[in-house]
PDB file of C-alpha atoms and ligand atoms in Angstrom:
ATOM      1  CA  UNK A   1      80.534  88.195 153.900  1.00  0.00           C
ATOM      2  CA  UNK A   2      82.155  87.872 150.516  1.00  0.00           C
ATOM      3  CA  UNK A   3      85.595  87.912 148.964  1.00  0.00           C
ATOM      4  CA  UNK A   4      87.484  91.217 148.995  1.00  0.00           C
ATOM      5  CA  UNK A   5      89.759  91.743 146.010  1.00  0.00           C
ATOM      6  CA  UNK A   6      92.388  94.457 146.367  1.00  0.00           C
ATOM      7  CA  UNK A   7      93.393  95.804 142.995  1.00  0.00           C
ATOM      8  CA  UNK A   8      95.675  98.603 141.919  1.00  0.00           C
ATOM      9  CA  UNK A   9      94.362 100.232 138.823  1.00  0.00           C
ATOM     10  CA  UNK A  10      92.286  99.420 135.756  1.00  0.00           C
ATOM     11  CA  UNK A  11      94.335 100.881 132.908  1.00  0.00           C
ATOM     12  CA  UNK A  12      97.777  99.556 133.765  1.00  0.00           C
ATOM     13  CA  UNK A  13      97.666  96.757 136.326  1.00  0.00           C
ATOM     14  CA  UNK A  14      97.756  93.527 134.349  1.00  0.00           C
ATOM     15  CA  UNK A  15      97.794  91.278 137.400  1.00  0.00           C
ATOM     16  CA  UNK A  16      94.828  93.108 138.916  1.00  0.00           C
ATOM     17  CA  UNK A  17      92.921  92.449 135.690  1.00  0.00           C
ATOM     18  CA  UNK A  18      93.733  88.741 135.851  1.00  0.00           C
ATOM     19  CA  UNK A  19      92.564  88.453 139.443  1.00  0.00           C
ATOM     20  CA  UNK A  20      89.374  90.407 138.797  1.00  0.00           C
ATOM     21  CA  UNK A  21      88.496  88.269 135.759  1.00  0.00           C
ATOM     22  CA  UNK A  22      88.800  85.165 137.944  1.00  0.00           C
ATOM     23  CA  UNK A  23      85.779  86.438 139.881  1.00  0.00           C
ATOM     24  CA  UNK A  24      83.730  88.178 137.216  1.00  0.00           C
ATOM     25  CA  UNK A  25      83.979  85.573 134.468  1.00  0.00           C
ATOM     26  CA  UNK A  26      83.006  82.767 136.844  1.00  0.00           C
ATOM     27  CA  UNK A  27      80.187  84.542 138.668  1.00  0.00           C
ATOM     28  CA  UNK A  28      81.933  84.467 142.030  1.00  0.00           C
ATOM     29  CA  UNK A  29      80.693  87.351 144.211  1.00  0.00           C
ATOM     30  CA  UNK A  30      83.343  89.846 145.308  1.00  0.00           C
ATOM     31  CA  UNK A  31      83.880  93.322 146.650  1.00  0.00           C
ATOM     32  CA  UNK A  32      86.496  95.443 144.946  1.00  0.00           C
ATOM     33  CA  UNK A  33      88.928  97.616 146.911  1.00  0.00           C
ATOM     34  CA  UNK A  34      91.377  99.960 145.176  1.00  0.00           C
ATOM     35  CA  UNK A  35      94.830 100.419 146.661  1.00  0.00           C
ATOM     36  CA  UNK A  36      97.227 103.221 145.812  1.00  0.00           C
ATOM     37  CA  UNK A  37      99.439 101.477 143.280  1.00  0.00           C
ATOM     38  CA  UNK A  38     100.348 104.772 141.614  1.00  0.00           C
ATOM     39  CA  UNK A  39      99.513 107.238 144.377  1.00  0.00           C
ATOM     40  CA  UNK A  40     102.191 105.880 146.721  1.00  0.00           C
ATOM     41  CA  UNK A  41     100.001 104.375 149.474  1.00  0.00           C
ATOM     42  CA  UNK A  42     100.135 100.747 148.338  1.00  0.00           C
ATOM     43  CA  UNK A  43     102.490  99.580 151.082  1.00  0.00           C
ATOM     44  CA  UNK A  44     100.317 100.927 153.890  1.00  0.00           C
ATOM     45  CA  UNK A  45      97.074  99.900 152.125  1.00  0.00           C
ATOM     46  CA  UNK A  46      98.282  96.288 151.998  1.00  0.00           C
ATOM     47  CA  UNK A  47      99.924  96.277 155.459  1.00  0.00           C
ATOM     48  CA  UNK A  48      96.874  94.659 157.161  1.00  0.00           C
ATOM     49  CA  UNK A  49      97.163  91.801 154.632  1.00  0.00           C
ATOM     50  CA  UNK A  50     100.846  91.021 155.270  1.00  0.00           C
ATOM     51  CA  UNK A  51     102.813  89.265 153.942  1.00  0.00           C
ATOM     52  CA  UNK A  52     100.893  90.160 150.773  1.00  0.00           C
ATOM     53  CA  UNK A  53     102.710  92.890 148.875  1.00  0.00           C
ATOM     54  CA  UNK A  54     101.247  92.885 145.362  1.00  0.00           C
ATOM     55  CA  UNK A  55      97.922  93.370 143.700  1.00  0.00           C
ATOM     56  CA  UNK A  56      95.780  91.455 143.284  1.00  0.00           C
ATOM     57  CA  UNK A  57      95.451  90.309 146.869  1.00  0.00           C
ATOM     58  CA  UNK A  58      92.270  88.619 148.006  1.00  0.00           C
ATOM     59  CA  UNK A  59      90.744  88.157 151.447  1.00  0.00           C
ATOM     60  CA  UNK A  60      88.344  85.211 151.679  1.00  0.00           C
ATOM     61  CA  UNK A  61      85.072  85.494 153.622  1.00  0.00           C
ATOM     62  CA  UNK A  62      86.910  83.761 156.528  1.00  0.00           C
ATOM     63  CA  UNK A  63      89.577  86.484 156.501  1.00  0.00           C
ATOM     64  CA  UNK A  64      92.292  84.332 154.921  1.00  0.00           C
ATOM     65  CA  UNK A  65      94.661  86.140 152.560  1.00  0.00           C
ATOM     66  CA  UNK A  66      95.750  85.057 149.057  1.00  0.00           C
ATOM     67  CA  UNK A  67      98.614  87.163 147.690  1.00  0.00           C
ATOM     68  CA  UNK A  68      99.486  85.414 144.418  1.00  0.00           C
ATOM     69  CA  UNK A  69      97.428  84.935 141.263  1.00  0.00           C
ATOM     70  CA  UNK A  70      98.034  81.227 140.703  1.00  0.00           C
ATOM     71  CA  UNK A  71      97.164  80.514 144.332  1.00  0.00           C
ATOM     72  CA  UNK A  72      94.027  82.581 143.768  1.00  0.00           C
ATOM     73  CA  UNK A  73      93.000  80.626 140.661  1.00  0.00           C
ATOM     74  CA  UNK A  74      93.572  77.290 142.401  1.00  0.00           C
ATOM     75  CA  UNK A  75      91.784  78.372 145.563  1.00  0.00           C
ATOM     76  CA  UNK A  76      88.734  79.657 143.690  1.00  0.00           C
ATOM     77  CA  UNK A  77      88.637  76.469 141.595  1.00  0.00           C
ATOM     78  CA  UNK A  78      88.778  74.341 144.756  1.00  0.00           C
ATOM     79  CA  UNK A  79      86.123  76.358 146.585  1.00  0.00           C
ATOM     80  CA  UNK A  80      83.830  76.779 143.554  1.00  0.00           C
ATOM     81  CA  UNK A  81      84.130  73.462 141.715  1.00  0.00           C
ATOM     82  CA  UNK A  82      81.101  74.135 139.502  1.00  0.00           C
ATOM     83  CA  UNK A  83      82.276  77.554 138.345  1.00  0.00           C
ATOM     84  CA  UNK A  84      84.419  76.108 135.538  1.00  0.00           C
ATOM     85  CA  UNK A  85      87.727  77.832 136.229  1.00  0.00           C
ATOM     86  CA  UNK A  86      89.590  74.844 134.791  1.00  0.00           C
ATOM     87  CA  UNK A  87      88.530  72.724 131.782  1.00  0.00           C
ATOM     88  CA  UNK A  88      86.501  69.582 132.571  1.00  0.00           C
ATOM     89  CA  UNK A  89      88.740  67.354 130.457  1.00  0.00           C
ATOM     90  CA  UNK A  90      91.800  66.115 132.393  1.00  0.00           C
ATOM     91  CA  UNK A  91      94.273  66.555 129.518  1.00  0.00           C
ATOM     92  CA  UNK A  92      92.959  70.030 128.724  1.00  0.00           C
ATOM     93  CA  UNK A  93      93.194  70.880 132.434  1.00  0.00           C
ATOM     94  CA  UNK A  94      96.895  69.958 132.465  1.00  0.00           C
ATOM     95  CA  UNK A  95      97.526  72.233 129.508  1.00  0.00           C
ATOM     96  CA  UNK A  96      95.475  75.088 130.984  1.00  0.00           C
ATOM     97  CA  UNK A  97      97.560  74.914 134.175  1.00  0.00           C
ATOM     98  CA  UNK A  98     100.750  74.752 132.089  1.00  0.00           C
ATOM     99  CA  UNK A  99      99.744  77.870 130.152  1.00  0.00           C
ATOM    100  CA  UNK A 100      98.938  79.742 133.331  1.00  0.00           C
ATOM    101  CA  UNK A 101     102.242  78.757 134.941  1.00  0.00           C
ATOM    102  CA  UNK A 102     104.196  79.679 131.806  1.00  0.00           C
ATOM    103  CA  UNK A 103     102.479  83.072 131.694  1.00  0.00           C
ATOM    104  CA  UNK A 104     103.176  83.643 135.366  1.00  0.00           C
ATOM    105  CA  UNK A 105     106.870  82.819 135.052  1.00  0.00           C
ATOM    106  CA  UNK A 106     107.685  83.785 131.480  1.00  0.00           C
ATOM    107  CA  UNK A 107     107.335  86.220 128.592  1.00  0.00           C
ATOM    108  CA  UNK A 108     109.638  88.649 130.398  1.00  0.00           C
ATOM    109  CA  UNK A 109     110.779  90.533 127.290  1.00  0.00           C
ATOM    110  CA  UNK A 110     107.214  91.124 126.136  1.00  0.00           C
ATOM    111  CA  UNK A 111     106.099  92.169 129.610  1.00  0.00           C
ATOM    112  CA  UNK A 112     109.024  94.556 130.081  1.00  0.00           C
ATOM    113  CA  UNK A 113     108.943  96.158 126.655  1.00  0.00           C
ATOM    114  CA  UNK A 114     105.157  96.404 126.400  1.00  0.00           C
ATOM    115  CA  UNK A 115     103.633  97.193 129.815  1.00  0.00           C
ATOM    116  CA  UNK A 116      99.867  96.730 129.702  1.00  0.00           C
ATOM    117  CA  UNK A 117      98.056  99.968 128.968  1.00  0.00           C
ATOM    118  CA  UNK A 118      94.440 100.193 127.865  1.00  0.00           C
ATOM    119  CA  UNK A 119      94.388 103.847 126.782  1.00  0.00           C
ATOM    120  CA  UNK A 120      95.359 103.729 123.118  1.00  0.00           C
ATOM    121  CA  UNK A 121      97.375 101.897 120.498  1.00  0.00           C
ATOM    122  CA  UNK A 122     100.962 102.966 119.877  1.00  0.00           C
ATOM    123  CA  UNK A 123     101.979 103.369 116.246  1.00  0.00           C
ATOM    124  CA  UNK A 124     105.384 102.320 114.960  1.00  0.00           C
ATOM    125  CA  UNK A 125     106.433 100.232 117.971  1.00  0.00           C
ATOM    126  CA  UNK A 126     109.680  98.481 117.083  1.00  0.00           C
ATOM    127  CA  UNK A 127     109.719  94.820 118.007  1.00  0.00           C
ATOM    128  CA  UNK A 128     113.097  93.705 119.383  1.00  0.00           C
ATOM    129  CA  UNK A 129     114.469  90.194 118.812  1.00  0.00           C
ATOM    130  CA  UNK A 130     113.660  89.296 122.411  1.00  0.00           C
ATOM    131  CA  UNK A 131     110.049  90.456 122.101  1.00  0.00           C
ATOM    132  CA  UNK A 132     109.768  88.649 118.763  1.00  0.00           C
ATOM    133  CA  UNK A 133     110.969  85.469 120.471  1.00  0.00           C
ATOM    134  CA  UNK A 134     108.247  85.868 123.109  1.00  0.00           C
ATOM    135  CA  UNK A 135     105.614  86.447 120.415  1.00  0.00           C
ATOM    136  CA  UNK A 136     106.810  83.310 118.600  1.00  0.00           C
ATOM    137  CA  UNK A 137     106.545  81.318 121.820  1.00  0.00           C
ATOM    138  CA  UNK A 138     103.069  82.732 122.378  1.00  0.00           C
ATOM    139  CA  UNK A 139     102.026  81.642 118.891  1.00  0.00           C
ATOM    140  CA  UNK A 140     103.391  78.144 119.593  1.00  0.00           C
ATOM    141  CA  UNK A 141     101.775  77.556 122.972  1.00  0.00           C
ATOM    142  CA  UNK A 142      98.434  79.147 122.133  1.00  0.00           C
ATOM    143  CA  UNK A 143      98.104  77.445 118.756  1.00  0.00           C
ATOM    144  CA  UNK A 144      98.570  74.111 120.571  1.00  0.00           C
ATOM    145  CA  UNK A 145      95.461  74.969 122.608  1.00  0.00           C
ATOM    146  CA  UNK A 146      93.533  76.230 119.564  1.00  0.00           C
ATOM    147  CA  UNK A 147      94.330  73.052 117.614  1.00  0.00           C
ATOM    148  CA  UNK A 148      93.730  70.548 120.385  1.00  0.00           C
ATOM    149  CA  UNK A 149      91.272  71.961 122.888  1.00  0.00           C
ATOM    150  CA  UNK A 150      89.365  75.023 121.699  1.00  0.00           C
ATOM    151  CA  UNK A 151      86.609  73.283 119.690  1.00  0.00           C
ATOM    152  CA  UNK A 152      86.930  76.125 117.172  1.00  0.00           C
ATOM    153  CA  UNK A 153      85.526  78.564 119.739  1.00  0.00           C
ATOM    154  CA  UNK A 154      87.086  81.907 120.567  1.00  0.00           C
ATOM    155  CA  UNK A 155      88.632  80.715 123.832  1.00  0.00           C
ATOM    156  CA  UNK A 156      91.593  78.426 124.456  1.00  0.00           C
ATOM    157  CA  UNK A 157      89.595  75.521 125.890  1.00  0.00           C
ATOM    158  CA  UNK A 158      86.102  76.018 124.447  1.00  0.00           C
ATOM    159  CA  UNK A 159      84.523  77.784 127.389  1.00  0.00           C
ATOM    160  CA  UNK A 160      86.341  80.704 129.011  1.00  0.00           C
ATOM    161  CA  UNK A 161      88.722  79.347 131.665  1.00  0.00           C
ATOM    162  CA  UNK A 162      91.309  80.705 134.081  1.00  0.00           C
ATOM    163  CA  UNK A 163      93.871  80.334 131.279  1.00  0.00           C
ATOM    164  CA  UNK A 164      92.018  82.957 129.248  1.00  0.00           C
ATOM    165  CA  UNK A 165      91.995  85.279 132.255  1.00  0.00           C
ATOM    166  CA  UNK A 166      95.783  84.923 132.491  1.00  0.00           C
ATOM    167  CA  UNK A 167      96.219  85.710 128.780  1.00  0.00           C
ATOM    168  CA  UNK A 168      93.810  88.688 128.681  1.00  0.00           C
ATOM    169  CA  UNK A 169      96.617  91.190 129.460  1.00  0.00           C
ATOM    170  CA  UNK A 170      98.724  89.598 126.710  1.00  0.00           C
ATOM    171  CA  UNK A 171      95.884  90.264 124.275  1.00  0.00           C
ATOM    172  CA  UNK A 172      95.843  93.841 125.575  1.00  0.00           C
ATOM    173  CA  UNK A 173      99.601  94.182 124.977  1.00  0.00           C
ATOM    174  CA  UNK A 174      99.235  92.936 121.399  1.00  0.00           C
ATOM    175  CA  UNK A 175      96.460  95.497 120.873  1.00  0.00           C
ATOM    176  CA  UNK A 176      98.126  98.341 122.759  1.00  0.00           C
ATOM    177  CA  UNK A 177     101.411  98.119 120.849  1.00  0.00           C
ATOM    178  CA  UNK A 178     100.015  96.890 117.510  1.00  0.00           C
ATOM    179  CA  UNK A 179     102.206  93.770 117.692  1.00  0.00           C
ATOM    180  CA  UNK A 180     102.329  91.598 114.559  1.00  0.00           C
ATOM    181  CA  UNK A 181     100.632  88.235 115.179  1.00  0.00           C
ATOM    182  CA  UNK A 182      98.959  85.470 113.170  1.00  0.00           C
ATOM    183  CA  UNK A 183      95.335  85.707 112.090  1.00  0.00           C
ATOM    184  CA  UNK A 184      94.328  83.074 114.662  1.00  0.00           C
ATOM    185  CA  UNK A 185      96.040  84.903 117.500  1.00  0.00           C
ATOM    186  CA  UNK A 186      94.583  88.214 116.305  1.00  0.00           C
ATOM    187  CA  UNK A 187      91.082  86.739 116.501  1.00  0.00           C
ATOM    188  CA  UNK A 188      91.859  85.601 120.076  1.00  0.00           C
ATOM    189  CA  UNK A 189      92.919  89.177 120.841  1.00  0.00           C
ATOM    190  CA  UNK A 190      89.620  90.456 119.425  1.00  0.00           C
ATOM    191  CA  UNK A 191      87.694  87.956 121.560  1.00  0.00           C
ATOM    192  CA  UNK A 192      89.255  89.520 124.668  1.00  0.00           C
ATOM    193  CA  UNK A 193      88.848  93.105 123.488  1.00  0.00           C
ATOM    194  CA  UNK A 194      85.152  92.581 122.725  1.00  0.00           C
ATOM    195  CA  UNK A 195      84.418  90.552 125.864  1.00  0.00           C
ATOM    196  CA  UNK A 196      81.813  92.415 127.938  1.00  0.00           C
ATOM    197  CA  UNK A 197      83.721  92.051 131.222  1.00  0.00           C
ATOM    198  CA  UNK A 198      86.997  93.210 129.698  1.00  0.00           C
ATOM    199  CA  UNK A 199      85.219  96.171 128.151  1.00  0.00           C
ATOM    200  CA  UNK A 200      83.585  97.084 131.466  1.00  0.00           C
ATOM    201  CA  UNK A 201      86.985  96.962 133.207  1.00  0.00           C
ATOM    202  CA  UNK A 202      88.547  99.184 130.541  1.00  0.00           C
ATOM    203  CA  UNK A 203      85.644 101.646 130.612  1.00  0.00           C
ATOM    204  CA  UNK A 204      86.026 101.994 134.359  1.00  0.00           C
ATOM    205  CA  UNK A 205      89.767 102.565 134.001  1.00  0.00           C
ATOM    206  CA  UNK A 206      89.275 105.365 131.504  1.00  0.00           C
ATOM    207  CA  UNK A 207      87.480 107.418 134.173  1.00  0.00           C
ATOM    208  CA  UNK A 208      90.871 108.115 135.758  1.00  0.00           C
ATOM    209  CA  UNK A 209      93.427 110.384 134.143  1.00  0.00           C
ATOM    210  CA  UNK A 210      97.126 110.297 134.995  1.00  0.00           C
ATOM    211  CA  UNK A 211      99.850 112.904 135.051  1.00  0.00           C
ATOM    212  CA  UNK A 212     102.393 111.642 134.263  1.00  0.00           C
ATOM    213  CA  UNK A 213     100.944 108.656 132.405  1.00  0.00           C
ATOM    214  CA  UNK A 214     102.643 105.497 133.728  1.00  0.00           C
ATOM    215  CA  UNK A 215     104.936 103.704 131.264  1.00  0.00           C
ATOM    216  CA  UNK A 216     104.334 106.317 128.521  1.00  0.00           C
ATOM    217  CA  UNK A 217     106.588 105.941 125.503  1.00  0.00           C
ATOM    218  CA  UNK A 218     107.478 108.572 122.955  1.00  0.00           C
ATOM    219  CA  UNK A 219     105.483 107.292 119.979  1.00  0.00           C
ATOM    220  CA  UNK A 220     102.359 108.510 118.214  1.00  0.00           C
ATOM    221  CA  UNK A 221      99.109 106.873 119.259  1.00  0.00           C
ATOM    222  CA  UNK A 222      95.827 106.008 117.641  1.00  0.00           C
ATOM    223  CA  UNK A 223      92.516 104.894 119.121  1.00  0.00           C
ATOM    224  CA  UNK A 224      92.156 101.627 120.988  1.00  0.00           C
ATOM    225  CA  UNK A 225      91.007  98.994 118.418  1.00  0.00           C
ATOM    226  CA  UNK A 226      87.557  98.453 119.998  1.00  0.00           C
ATOM    227  CA  UNK A 227      85.047 101.121 121.022  1.00  0.00           C
ATOM    228  CA  UNK A 228      84.378 101.575 124.738  1.00  0.00           C
TER     229      UNK A 228
HETATM  230  N1  GSH B   1     103.262  87.323 141.177  1.00  0.00           N
HETATM  231  C1  GSH B   1     102.218  88.282 141.450  1.00  0.00           C
HETATM  232  C2  GSH B   1     102.480  89.476 140.613  1.00  0.00           C
HETATM  233  C3  GSH B   1     101.611  90.649 140.980  1.00  0.00           C
HETATM  234  C4  GSH B   1     102.218  91.967 140.562  1.00  0.00           C
HETATM  235  O1  GSH B   1     103.399  92.046 140.184  1.00  0.00           O
HETATM  236  N2  GSH B   1     101.400  93.030 140.653  1.00  0.00           N
HETATM  237  C5  GSH B   1     101.912  94.363 140.381  1.00  0.00           C
HETATM  238  C6  GSH B   1     100.839  95.225 139.723  1.00  0.00           C
HETATM  239  S1  GSH B   1     100.402  94.660 138.109  1.00  0.00           S
HETATM  240  C7  GSH B   1     102.256  95.025 141.675  1.00  0.00           C
HETATM  241  O2  GSH B   1     101.605  94.785 142.678  1.00  0.00           O
HETATM  242  N3  GSH B   1     103.291  95.856 141.652  1.00  0.00           N
HETATM  243  C8  GSH B   1     103.673  96.629 142.783  1.00  0.00           C
HETATM  244  C9  GSH B   1     105.133  96.545 143.080  1.00  0.00           C
HETATM  245  O3  GSH B   1     105.883  95.932 142.287  1.00  0.00           O
HETATM  246  O4  GSH B   1     105.530  97.081 144.114  1.00  0.00           O
HETATM  247  C10 GSH B   1     100.876  87.631 141.153  1.00  0.00           C
HETATM  248  O5  GSH B   1     100.856  86.620 140.468  1.00  0.00           O
HETATM  249  O6  GSH B   1      99.832  88.090 141.625  1.00  0.00           O
END
């Protein structure tokens, strides 16, 4: 028996990506089950896991259900204390949890205007004041981690942690819409885009084609910044 992770899609489902990274990046065995996020069967697919209603949803080997990403991160950290989901250092751990909570509850303008899509990069995306404010906040909170906890490594807290998993879709949004960010944040984006697990997820997603393409916007596109 292992964990079952129910995910929705690999090109557009940002929360599915977060949940999946919490297993893959920390070597926690799992079985992946796709639900019909875009084919219309999601409600019935998730019915046996009620009251879960979103992806990712996880069923533990005991059959217990986890229907929220922060609960998933905390549960995996508690059950796999040596996996390194949270930083070892107590102060860093506080900030990692803060970042995860702020991601979970915030950045609404960025999330609404720039839905995660891993197909291509839009050209000429116009950044509204609200999105700019979210990007500024992102620069502020992430640079605090880079300056205080990252040990000059690519990740927020030295080693990859759950906080990086929660910010992977943000990196994808910056890439997918060509958003203007600082050099330091851009190198964090590149770290995600070149990460082997992220690349494997994206490659898998590209096997599916959509008609219509979810969240498509009427702008020219160019290739995704990193090769498959
Ligand atoms: N708060 C949830 C959010 C999950 C979420 O919104 N997932 C989206 C897919 S990325 C979903 O299931 N959407 C289906 C719907 O809104 O009906 C979490 O942290 O896991």
